[in-house]
Tab-separated table of C-alpha atoms and ligand atoms in Angstrom:
chain	number	residue	atom	x	y	z
A	1	UNK	CA	90.392	126.470	89.763
A	2	UNK	CA	92.848	128.373	87.822
A	3	UNK	CA	93.215	128.089	84.027
A	4	UNK	CA	95.985	129.619	81.560
A	5	UNK	CA	95.023	131.769	78.648
A	6	UNK	CA	97.450	132.015	75.685
A	7	UNK	CA	97.317	133.845	72.495
A	8	UNK	CA	99.759	132.247	70.145
A	9	UNK	CA	101.977	133.692	67.748
A	10	UNK	CA	104.640	135.455	69.564
A	11	UNK	CA	108.570	134.508	69.237
A	12	UNK	CA	109.856	134.121	72.391
A	13	UNK	CA	112.435	136.982	72.703
A	14	UNK	CA	115.151	137.445	76.092
A	15	UNK	CA	116.510	135.924	78.714
A	16	UNK	CA	114.858	133.653	80.697
A	17	UNK	CA	116.281	131.947	84.532
A	18	UNK	CA	116.195	128.244	85.238
A	19	UNK	CA	115.376	127.448	88.741
A	20	UNK	CA	116.244	124.780	91.083
A	21	UNK	CA	115.394	121.181	90.132
A	22	UNK	CA	112.225	119.474	91.569
A	23	UNK	CA	113.400	115.937	91.135
A	24	UNK	CA	116.713	116.943	93.059
A	25	UNK	CA	115.076	119.043	95.824
A	26	UNK	CA	112.471	116.173	96.892
A	27	UNK	CA	115.334	113.315	97.716
A	28	UNK	CA	117.534	116.294	99.286
A	29	UNK	CA	114.533	117.071	101.684
A	30	UNK	CA	114.201	113.570	102.595
A	31	UNK	CA	117.881	112.993	103.053
A	32	UNK	CA	117.664	115.778	105.825
A	33	UNK	CA	115.688	112.791	107.659
A	34	UNK	CA	118.714	111.378	108.082
A	35	UNK	CA	120.812	113.226	110.216
A	36	UNK	CA	119.761	115.101	113.533
A	37	UNK	CA	120.254	119.170	113.378
A	38	UNK	CA	119.697	122.027	110.942
A	39	UNK	CA	120.440	121.468	107.313
A	40	UNK	CA	120.543	124.385	104.674
A	41	UNK	CA	119.365	123.978	101.446
A	42	UNK	CA	119.169	126.508	98.607
A	43	UNK	CA	117.564	126.674	95.209
A	44	UNK	CA	114.877	124.795	96.320
A	45	UNK	CA	112.102	125.798	93.768
A	46	UNK	CA	108.411	127.054	94.979
A	47	UNK	CA	106.334	124.132	93.531
A	48	UNK	CA	103.128	122.229	94.690
A	49	UNK	CA	105.226	118.564	95.239
A	50	UNK	CA	107.980	121.072	97.229
A	51	UNK	CA	104.858	121.929	99.492
A	52	UNK	CA	103.827	118.376	99.486
A	53	UNK	CA	107.159	116.715	100.866
A	54	UNK	CA	107.257	119.489	103.182
A	55	UNK	CA	103.955	119.123	104.711
A	56	UNK	CA	104.586	115.348	105.009
A	57	UNK	CA	107.642	115.988	106.805
A	58	UNK	CA	106.217	118.537	109.114
A	59	UNK	CA	103.939	115.689	109.928
A	60	UNK	CA	107.003	113.517	110.876
A	61	UNK	CA	108.284	116.370	113.301
A	62	UNK	CA	110.353	118.295	110.756
A	63	UNK	CA	110.208	121.980	111.150
A	64	UNK	CA	111.048	124.218	108.092
A	65	UNK	CA	112.346	127.981	108.108
A	66	UNK	CA	112.422	129.933	105.167
A	67	UNK	CA	115.508	132.215	105.490
A	68	UNK	CA	115.898	133.874	102.228
A	69	UNK	CA	117.714	131.728	99.216
A	70	UNK	CA	118.201	129.589	102.135
A	71	UNK	CA	115.773	126.863	103.417
A	72	UNK	CA	116.561	125.606	107.083
A	73	UNK	CA	115.283	121.847	107.511
A	74	UNK	CA	114.900	120.820	111.306
A	75	UNK	CA	115.120	117.431	111.946
A	76	UNK	CA	116.175	117.338	115.229
A	77	UNK	CA	113.108	115.976	116.410
A	78	UNK	CA	111.080	113.166	114.678
A	79	UNK	CA	107.922	112.377	116.475
A	80	UNK	CA	105.947	110.479	113.918
A	81	UNK	CA	106.834	107.718	111.448
A	82	UNK	CA	103.939	107.406	109.176
A	83	UNK	CA	103.392	109.422	105.757
A	84	UNK	CA	99.697	109.466	105.157
A	85	UNK	CA	97.563	108.128	101.755
A	86	UNK	CA	96.035	111.738	101.681
A	87	UNK	CA	99.148	113.177	101.087
A	88	UNK	CA	101.271	110.554	99.264
A	89	UNK	CA	98.286	109.775	96.755
A	90	UNK	CA	99.124	113.402	95.284
A	91	UNK	CA	102.997	112.257	94.665
A	92	UNK	CA	104.602	109.028	94.318
A	93	UNK	CA	107.666	110.711	95.515
A	94	UNK	CA	106.989	110.287	99.100
A	95	UNK	CA	108.421	106.916	98.639
A	96	UNK	CA	112.019	108.590	99.306
A	97	UNK	CA	110.967	109.020	102.950
A	98	UNK	CA	111.047	105.201	103.411
A	99	UNK	CA	114.860	104.899	102.745
A	100	UNK	CA	115.805	107.556	105.281
A	101	UNK	CA	113.068	106.758	108.269
A	102	UNK	CA	114.240	103.298	107.875
A	103	UNK	CA	118.223	103.987	108.104
A	104	UNK	CA	117.542	106.776	111.264
A	105	UNK	CA	114.503	105.045	113.137
A	106	UNK	CA	114.330	101.372	111.897
A	107	UNK	CA	110.739	101.953	111.267
A	108	UNK	CA	108.691	103.412	108.778
A	109	UNK	CA	104.929	103.282	107.824
A	110	UNK	CA	103.921	104.825	104.340
A	111	UNK	CA	100.981	104.706	102.164
A	112	UNK	CA	101.876	102.307	99.165
A	113	UNK	CA	101.918	104.980	96.085
A	114	UNK	CA	98.977	103.950	93.457
A	115	UNK	CA	99.329	104.020	89.881
A	116	UNK	CA	99.287	107.338	88.258
A	117	UNK	CA	98.024	109.338	85.008
A	118	UNK	CA	101.371	107.919	82.814
A	119	UNK	CA	101.799	104.396	83.836
A	120	UNK	CA	101.290	101.997	86.860
A	121	UNK	CA	104.688	103.068	88.406
A	122	UNK	CA	105.550	100.040	91.008
A	123	UNK	CA	107.694	100.334	93.648
A	124	UNK	CA	108.258	96.479	93.450
A	125	UNK	CA	112.425	97.590	92.950
A	126	UNK	CA	112.663	99.769	95.939
A	127	UNK	CA	110.918	97.144	98.250
A	128	UNK	CA	113.076	94.254	97.073
A	129	UNK	CA	116.278	95.977	97.638
A	130	UNK	CA	114.670	97.149	100.999
A	131	UNK	CA	114.332	93.203	101.664
A	132	UNK	CA	118.031	92.567	100.747
A	133	UNK	CA	119.217	95.220	103.280
A	134	UNK	CA	117.121	93.308	106.022
A	135	UNK	CA	113.676	94.993	106.153
A	136	UNK	CA	110.793	93.566	106.986
A	137	UNK	CA	107.918	94.576	105.640
A	138	UNK	CA	104.108	93.722	105.103
A	139	UNK	CA	101.167	95.444	103.756
A	140	UNK	CA	98.455	96.799	105.991
A	141	UNK	CA	95.323	98.613	104.698
A	142	UNK	CA	97.375	99.857	101.768
A	143	UNK	CA	100.427	101.096	103.920
A	144	UNK	CA	103.658	99.678	104.014
A	145	UNK	CA	104.924	98.872	107.290
A	146	UNK	CA	108.689	98.413	107.436
A	147	UNK	CA	110.958	97.567	110.102
A	148	UNK	CA	114.553	96.778	110.130
A	149	UNK	CA	116.444	97.319	113.868
A	150	UNK	CA	119.716	97.771	111.588
A	151	UNK	CA	119.990	98.115	107.789
A	152	UNK	CA	122.721	95.805	106.763
A	153	UNK	CA	124.756	96.423	103.089
A	154	UNK	CA	123.585	93.850	100.134
A	155	UNK	CA	124.395	93.551	96.518
A	156	UNK	CA	121.595	95.183	94.756
A	157	UNK	CA	121.304	94.296	91.143
A	158	UNK	CA	117.884	96.617	89.798
A	159	UNK	CA	116.071	94.923	87.031
A	160	UNK	CA	115.578	98.226	85.272
A	161	UNK	CA	117.274	101.584	86.199
A	162	UNK	CA	114.981	103.127	88.616
A	163	UNK	CA	115.625	107.005	89.608
A	164	UNK	CA	114.005	107.234	92.832
A	165	UNK	CA	114.653	103.679	93.556
A	166	UNK	CA	118.490	104.362	93.272
A	167	UNK	CA	117.976	107.202	95.596
A	168	UNK	CA	115.892	105.479	98.180
A	169	UNK	CA	118.400	102.941	98.391
A	170	UNK	CA	121.537	105.314	98.603
A	171	UNK	CA	119.763	107.047	101.269
A	172	UNK	CA	119.156	103.488	103.012
A	173	UNK	CA	122.730	102.298	102.902
A	174	UNK	CA	124.663	105.486	103.770
A	175	UNK	CA	124.623	104.221	107.392
A	176	UNK	CA	123.856	100.655	107.239
A	177	UNK	CA	126.325	98.262	108.338
A	178	UNK	CA	128.761	97.340	105.710
A	179	UNK	CA	129.044	97.661	101.977
A	180	UNK	CA	125.980	98.208	99.478
A	181	UNK	CA	126.525	98.090	95.868
A	182	UNK	CA	123.810	99.180	93.461
A	183	UNK	CA	124.063	97.554	89.931
A	184	UNK	CA	122.156	99.013	86.743
A	185	UNK	CA	121.773	101.923	88.899
A	186	UNK	CA	120.303	105.163	87.325
A	187	UNK	CA	122.786	107.508	86.106
A	188	UNK	CA	120.353	110.959	86.054
A	189	UNK	CA	122.084	114.112	87.147
A	190	UNK	CA	119.747	114.346	90.099
A	191	UNK	CA	121.489	110.947	91.793
A	192	UNK	CA	124.682	112.608	91.473
A	193	UNK	CA	123.300	115.852	93.574
A	194	UNK	CA	122.134	113.851	95.814
A	195	UNK	CA	125.309	112.065	96.511
A	196	UNK	CA	127.156	115.272	96.787
A	197	UNK	CA	124.620	116.505	99.215
A	198	UNK	CA	125.273	112.907	101.185
A	199	UNK	CA	128.908	113.058	101.072
A	200	UNK	CA	128.757	116.493	102.568
A	201	UNK	CA	126.842	114.826	105.253
A	202	UNK	CA	129.753	112.843	105.895
A	203	UNK	CA	128.527	109.546	103.781
A	204	UNK	CA	131.048	107.548	101.596
A	205	UNK	CA	129.586	106.844	98.111
A	206	UNK	CA	131.205	106.187	94.834
A	207	UNK	CA	130.366	105.565	91.427
A	208	UNK	CA	127.543	108.188	91.103
A	209	UNK	CA	126.331	108.773	87.666
A	210	UNK	CA	127.671	105.456	86.370
A	211	UNK	CA	125.441	102.356	86.662
A	212	UNK	CA	127.233	100.789	89.536
A	213	UNK	CA	127.125	103.054	92.775
A	214	UNK	CA	129.092	101.536	95.886
A	215	UNK	CA	127.724	102.910	99.176
A	216	UNK	CA	130.124	102.246	102.190
A	217	UNK	CA	128.183	102.263	105.390
A	218	UNK	CA	129.260	105.247	107.828
A	219	UNK	CA	128.040	105.212	111.668
A	220	UNK	CA	126.249	108.670	111.820
A	221	UNK	CA	125.661	111.745	109.322
A	222	UNK	CA	125.571	115.011	110.200
A	223	UNK	CA	124.232	118.392	108.685
A	224	UNK	CA	125.424	120.119	105.631
A	225	UNK	CA	124.370	123.030	103.268
A	226	UNK	CA	123.821	122.442	99.400
A	227	UNK	CA	122.689	124.102	96.572
A	228	UNK	CA	120.439	122.109	94.714
A	229	UNK	CA	121.239	121.906	90.684
A	230	UNK	CA	119.084	123.502	87.962
A	231	UNK	CA	116.200	121.921	86.806
A	232	UNK	CA	117.548	120.263	83.269
A	233	UNK	CA	113.540	119.785	82.352
A	234	UNK	CA	112.730	123.249	82.936
A	235	UNK	CA	115.690	124.314	80.922
A	236	UNK	CA	114.689	121.692	78.041
A	237	UNK	CA	111.226	123.353	78.177
A	238	UNK	CA	112.369	126.991	77.418
A	239	UNK	CA	114.695	125.353	74.770
A	240	UNK	CA	111.843	123.554	72.969
A	241	UNK	CA	109.512	126.737	73.279
A	242	UNK	CA	112.175	128.844	71.798
A	243	UNK	CA	112.877	126.865	68.806
A	244	UNK	CA	109.414	125.996	68.221
A	245	UNK	CA	108.111	129.872	68.221
A	246	UNK	CA	111.101	130.782	65.800
A	247	UNK	CA	112.492	133.045	68.876
A	248	UNK	CA	115.735	134.045	70.467
A	249	UNK	CA	116.476	133.326	74.193
A	250	UNK	CA	119.035	132.855	76.482
A	251	UNK	CA	118.614	130.321	79.060
A	252	UNK	CA	120.559	131.210	82.023
A	253	UNK	CA	121.507	129.428	85.208
A	254	UNK	CA	121.601	126.043	83.532
A	255	UNK	CA	123.803	123.168	83.248
A	256	UNK	CA	124.061	122.380	79.306
A	257	UNK	CA	126.517	119.019	79.997
A	258	UNK	CA	122.619	117.656	81.375
A	259	UNK	CA	120.998	118.238	78.138
A	260	UNK	CA	122.999	116.895	75.351
A	261	UNK	CA	120.457	114.718	73.997
A	262	UNK	CA	117.942	117.132	73.765
A	263	UNK	CA	120.430	120.088	72.306
A	264	UNK	CA	121.386	117.679	69.489
A	265	UNK	CA	117.548	117.058	68.646
A	266	UNK	CA	116.587	120.621	68.795
A	267	UNK	CA	119.298	121.548	66.645
A	268	UNK	CA	118.382	118.655	64.214
A	269	UNK	CA	114.955	119.999	64.182
A	270	UNK	CA	116.901	123.234	62.807
A	271	UNK	CA	117.276	125.716	65.687
A	272	UNK	CA	120.860	127.232	66.288
A	273	UNK	CA	121.875	126.567	69.940
A	274	UNK	CA	125.002	128.235	71.171
A	275	UNK	CA	126.398	126.280	74.421
A	276	UNK	CA	128.005	128.490	77.096
A	277	UNK	CA	129.200	127.672	80.512
A	278	UNK	CA	126.120	127.981	82.479
A	279	UNK	CA	123.692	128.859	79.619
A	280	UNK	CA	122.443	128.325	76.617
A	281	UNK	CA	121.365	130.520	73.403
A	282	UNK	CA	118.697	129.416	71.237
A	283	UNK	CA	117.670	130.696	68.014
A	284	UNK	CA	114.712	129.078	66.138
A	285	UNK	CA	114.874	128.229	62.250
A	286	UNK	CA	112.307	129.442	59.696
A	287	UNK	CA	111.101	126.009	59.433
A	288	UNK	CA	110.933	123.191	61.463
A	289	UNK	CA	112.539	119.969	60.441
A	290	UNK	CA	110.776	116.708	61.883
A	291	UNK	CA	112.870	114.360	64.233
A	292	UNK	CA	112.881	111.180	65.607
A	293	UNK	CA	113.074	110.706	69.654
A	294	UNK	CA	113.094	107.628	71.732
A	295	UNK	CA	113.072	108.363	75.262
A	296	UNK	CA	116.087	106.459	77.529
A	297	UNK	CA	117.205	106.461	80.856
A	298	UNK	CA	119.987	109.176	81.048
A	299	UNK	CA	122.012	110.277	79.267
A	300	UNK	CA	118.882	109.557	76.806
A	301	UNK	CA	116.253	111.739	75.881
A	302	UNK	CA	114.294	112.192	78.704
A	303	UNK	CA	110.478	111.068	78.978
A	304	UNK	CA	109.862	114.281	81.055
A	305	UNK	CA	110.614	116.246	77.906
A	306	UNK	CA	108.479	113.716	75.110
A	307	UNK	CA	105.236	115.645	75.323
A	308	UNK	CA	106.799	118.980	74.706
A	309	UNK	CA	109.028	117.607	72.158
A	310	UNK	CA	106.128	116.223	70.279
A	311	UNK	CA	104.192	119.731	70.642
A	312	UNK	CA	107.169	121.057	68.402
A	313	UNK	CA	106.972	118.245	66.244
A	314	UNK	CA	103.186	118.760	65.495
A	315	UNK	CA	104.310	121.955	63.635
A	316	UNK	CA	107.333	121.065	62.040
A	317	UNK	CA	107.708	119.642	58.469
A	318	UNK	CA	107.298	116.154	58.058
A	319	UNK	CA	106.733	113.106	59.879
A	320	UNK	CA	108.207	112.191	63.208
A	321	UNK	CA	108.307	108.817	65.109
A	322	UNK	CA	108.265	109.262	69.063
A	323	UNK	CA	109.122	106.129	70.740
A	324	UNK	CA	108.354	106.157	74.431
A	325	UNK	CA	110.302	103.483	76.389
A	326	UNK	CA	109.837	104.413	80.091
A	327	UNK	CA	106.197	104.901	80.836
A	328	UNK	CA	103.609	103.015	79.109
A	329	UNK	CA	100.798	105.328	79.281
A	330	UNK	CA	102.435	109.025	78.481
A	331	UNK	CA	100.860	109.637	75.698
A	332	UNK	CA	97.635	111.083	77.159
A	333	UNK	CA	98.561	114.570	75.580
A	334	UNK	CA	98.112	113.203	72.035
A	335	UNK	CA	94.131	113.305	72.611
A	336	UNK	CA	94.647	116.896	73.512
A	337	UNK	CA	96.955	117.895	70.866
A	338	UNK	CA	94.505	116.278	68.574
A	339	UNK	CA	91.547	118.831	69.760
A	340	UNK	CA	94.109	121.760	68.782
A	341	UNK	CA	94.244	120.043	65.322
A	342	UNK	CA	97.682	118.082	65.115
A	343	UNK	CA	98.041	114.829	63.192
A	344	UNK	CA	99.120	111.886	65.467
A	345	UNK	CA	98.615	108.238	65.575
A	346	UNK	CA	99.352	105.971	68.263
A	347	UNK	CA	100.724	102.315	67.889
A	348	UNK	CA	101.426	101.068	70.961
A	349	UNK	CA	104.641	102.876	72.549
A	350	UNK	CA	105.021	105.072	69.186
A	351	UNK	CA	103.424	108.064	68.186
A	352	UNK	CA	103.559	108.761	64.560
A	353	UNK	CA	103.307	112.463	64.285
A	354	UNK	CA	102.645	114.228	60.776
A	355	UNK	CA	103.608	117.663	61.396
A	356	UNK	CA	101.580	120.738	59.731
A	357	UNK	CA	101.063	124.202	60.505
A	358	UNK	CA	99.133	125.907	62.122
A	359	UNK	CA	97.666	124.187	65.662
A	360	UNK	CA	94.601	125.802	66.357
A	361	UNK	CA	93.489	127.272	69.568
A	362	UNK	CA	91.061	125.201	71.557
A	363	UNK	CA	89.967	124.898	75.195
A	364	UNK	CA	92.105	121.635	76.449
A	365	UNK	CA	92.641	119.940	79.782
A	366	UNK	CA	96.158	119.350	81.476
A	367	UNK	CA	96.137	115.548	82.335
A	368	UNK	CA	99.567	115.457	84.394
A	369	UNK	CA	102.686	117.579	84.816
A	370	UNK	CA	104.422	117.580	81.464
A	371	UNK	CA	101.277	116.968	79.253
A	372	UNK	CA	100.760	120.302	80.460
A	373	UNK	CA	103.940	122.079	79.852
A	374	UNK	CA	103.127	120.427	76.434
A	375	UNK	CA	99.644	122.162	76.072
A	376	UNK	CA	101.358	125.524	76.924
A	377	UNK	CA	104.154	125.349	74.411
A	378	UNK	CA	101.257	124.058	71.608
A	379	UNK	CA	99.247	127.495	72.927
A	380	UNK	CA	102.269	129.732	72.242
A	381	UNK	CA	102.103	128.771	68.197
A	382	UNK	CA	98.205	128.025	67.952
A	383	UNK	CA	96.445	130.727	65.768
A	384	UNK	CA	92.663	131.443	65.806
A	385	UNK	CA	91.691	133.025	69.097
A	386	UNK	CA	92.829	131.921	72.789
A	387	UNK	CA	93.702	128.390	74.148
A	388	UNK	CA	92.425	127.774	77.569
A	389	UNK	CA	94.374	125.304	79.519
A	390	UNK	CA	92.303	123.985	82.629
A	391	UNK	CA	93.495	121.973	85.519
A	392	UNK	CA	96.916	123.621	85.586
A	393	UNK	CA	97.446	122.535	89.110
A	394	UNK	CA	99.242	119.554	87.410
A	395	UNK	CA	101.581	122.482	85.998
A	396	UNK	CA	102.378	124.017	89.417
A	397	UNK	CA	103.417	120.746	90.522
A	398	UNK	CA	106.612	121.123	88.744
A	399	UNK	CA	107.231	124.370	87.172
A	400	UNK	CA	107.728	127.356	89.176
A	401	UNK	CA	105.950	130.567	87.878
A	402	UNK	CA	106.058	129.199	84.386
A	403	UNK	CA	103.276	131.692	82.592
A	404	UNK	CA	105.485	134.473	83.912
A	405	UNK	CA	108.586	133.473	82.829
A	406	UNK	CA	106.923	133.103	79.335
A	407	UNK	CA	105.557	136.221	79.638
A	408	UNK	CA	108.609	138.256	80.308
A	409	UNK	CA	109.728	136.470	77.038
A	410	UNK	CA	106.935	138.267	75.312
A	411	UNK	CA	104.243	135.363	75.077
A	412	UNK	CA	100.742	136.639	75.458
A	413	UNK	CA	100.028	134.314	78.392
A	414	UNK	CA	98.114	134.578	81.774
A	415	UNK	CA	96.730	132.963	84.687
A	416	UNK	CA	92.990	133.367	85.030
A	417	UNK	CA	91.209	132.976	88.176
A	418	UNK	CA	88.071	130.968	87.002
B	501	EPU	N1	109.932	100.861	87.612
B	501	EPU	C1	109.799	99.627	88.360
B	501	EPU	N2	109.537	99.184	89.359
B	501	EPU	C2	110.177	100.172	90.418
B	501	EPU	C3	110.372	101.196	89.947
B	501	EPU	C4	110.265	101.775	88.859
B	501	EPU	O1	109.204	98.770	87.361
B	501	EPU	O2	110.219	99.835	91.841
B	501	EPU	C5	109.938	101.352	86.344
B	501	EPU	C6	108.813	102.109	86.021
B	501	EPU	O3	107.639	101.713	86.095
B	501	EPU	C7	109.511	103.013	84.946
B	501	EPU	C8	110.745	102.688	84.949
B	501	EPU	O4	111.220	101.827	85.944
B	501	EPU	O5	108.966	102.103	84.007
B	501	EPU	C9	111.701	103.907	85.464
B	501	EPU	O6	110.861	104.588	86.694
B	501	EPU	P1	112.015	105.436	87.819
B	501	EPU	O7	111.491	104.736	88.828
B	501	EPU	O8	113.034	105.772	87.276
B	501	EPU	O9	110.661	106.601	87.610
B	501	EPU	P2	110.635	107.106	89.223
B	501	EPU	O10	111.609	107.232	90.014
B	501	EPU	O11	109.369	107.057	89.964
B	501	EPU	C10	111.708	109.976	88.315
B	501	EPU	C11	111.088	110.922	88.102
B	501	EPU	C12	110.057	111.433	87.118
B	501	EPU	C13	110.738	110.767	85.669
B	501	EPU	C14	111.593	109.364	86.004
B	501	EPU	C15	111.950	108.866	85.139
B	501	EPU	C16	111.339	112.108	90.474
B	501	EPU	C17	110.674	112.617	91.935
B	501	EPU	N3	110.508	111.608	89.518
B	501	EPU	O12	110.579	108.953	88.769
B	501	EPU	O13	109.839	112.465	86.954
B	501	EPU	O14	109.830	110.571	84.907
B	501	EPU	O15	112.159	109.346	87.180
B	501	EPU	O16	113.432	109.409	84.427
B	501	EPU	O17	112.834	112.041	90.351
B	501	EPU	C18	108.533	114.526	86.149
B	501	EPU	O18	109.332	114.977	86.948
B	501	EPU	O19	107.481	114.829	85.552
B	501	EPU	C19	108.445	112.955	86.671
B	501	EPU	C20	107.598	112.055	86.357
């Protein structure tokens, strides 16, 4: 199993490019099931989660052809309607296949995703919404067996804004009969990206990016060409890394509008951030200041950057209160940060970080995707030898060549085949 070895202390310097967004690419790929033919997607990142959804879709009969920058997705022939446990258990976003399969074939059998390291993460809101649209579902040996000869539009209120739930129902509703209104919908940029793609396929969708999304069902959709938006979480990770190492970095190919909450917090920590058209320039401060954060649905501070921000606060001057309001167990990185000398106390969904320098190099274990990124950032500033990060397959789920990108920015970081 590979590990990452980092000798901390180098300020990051130079230019880095952001890849396409994992969490926009996954629903975009799923949406290709909705219409027969060859779809063309570009800026699909090369990640393990993308391989997983491709493997499941291949088993459904979808063909994939890498044509340089463009991934051609051929969903002309679908021969199977089942997403098996062996693959779904490694990636919860597989649930995104449920809506499109029901829309196109009226049936689907998908393994119910289990809990995961960051929380229970139920899919009850996806299922409740589909039931309101006329889907008949039962659970059989851990699989959701769903049938709906014809989906019908419905008024749906989400108890809590759910990102993949909103996406799943937008796809299911695109060709349903009648109008579907999603209230308290999630507003993440990835939802707007999916809506843009669905509109290119012929869907009638309005209100994406607000908390009320209206989908008027159309008889059928066609193929489309679409470029995935840049990954705001990857860009945010570079923003924090640059600030934290006292570096000077230009982050290219990102959409600063998607990062407002993060830019504000990084600036409050003392960094200088220059916002350009599709780029950011960051200059780290001599001394980092402590800042409180609270994770919230978009446009609030993203839960997917909480762990990385905490690594920065661990070496800031003063005390920082970090509140996680999206997932109940997203503090598992704390025990590993403490092994590197961080002073952090957990009280329910709050973590009190008493900033101090330095962090100390140590062998640590990645436990989930964003926790892995947090440990890489901690390694970049740790003193006293090399930090070894184990189980980095978590990192490969969602960051494309992260160690290569950091290395080009001057970090002493390498992947070792252990
Ligand atoms: N929730 C329910 N019932 C549901 C669905 C969600 O109670 O049926 C709860 C969740 O337990 C959570 C909250 O609602 O407390 C929000 O969860 P959401 O459904 O929005 O999360 P998700 O769609 O499963 C996506 C991203 C996550 C990201 C979250 C929050 C994808 C593929 N995944 O997950 O990304 O953390 O939204 O922004 O888009 C990551 O990339 O590392 C990652 C975990």
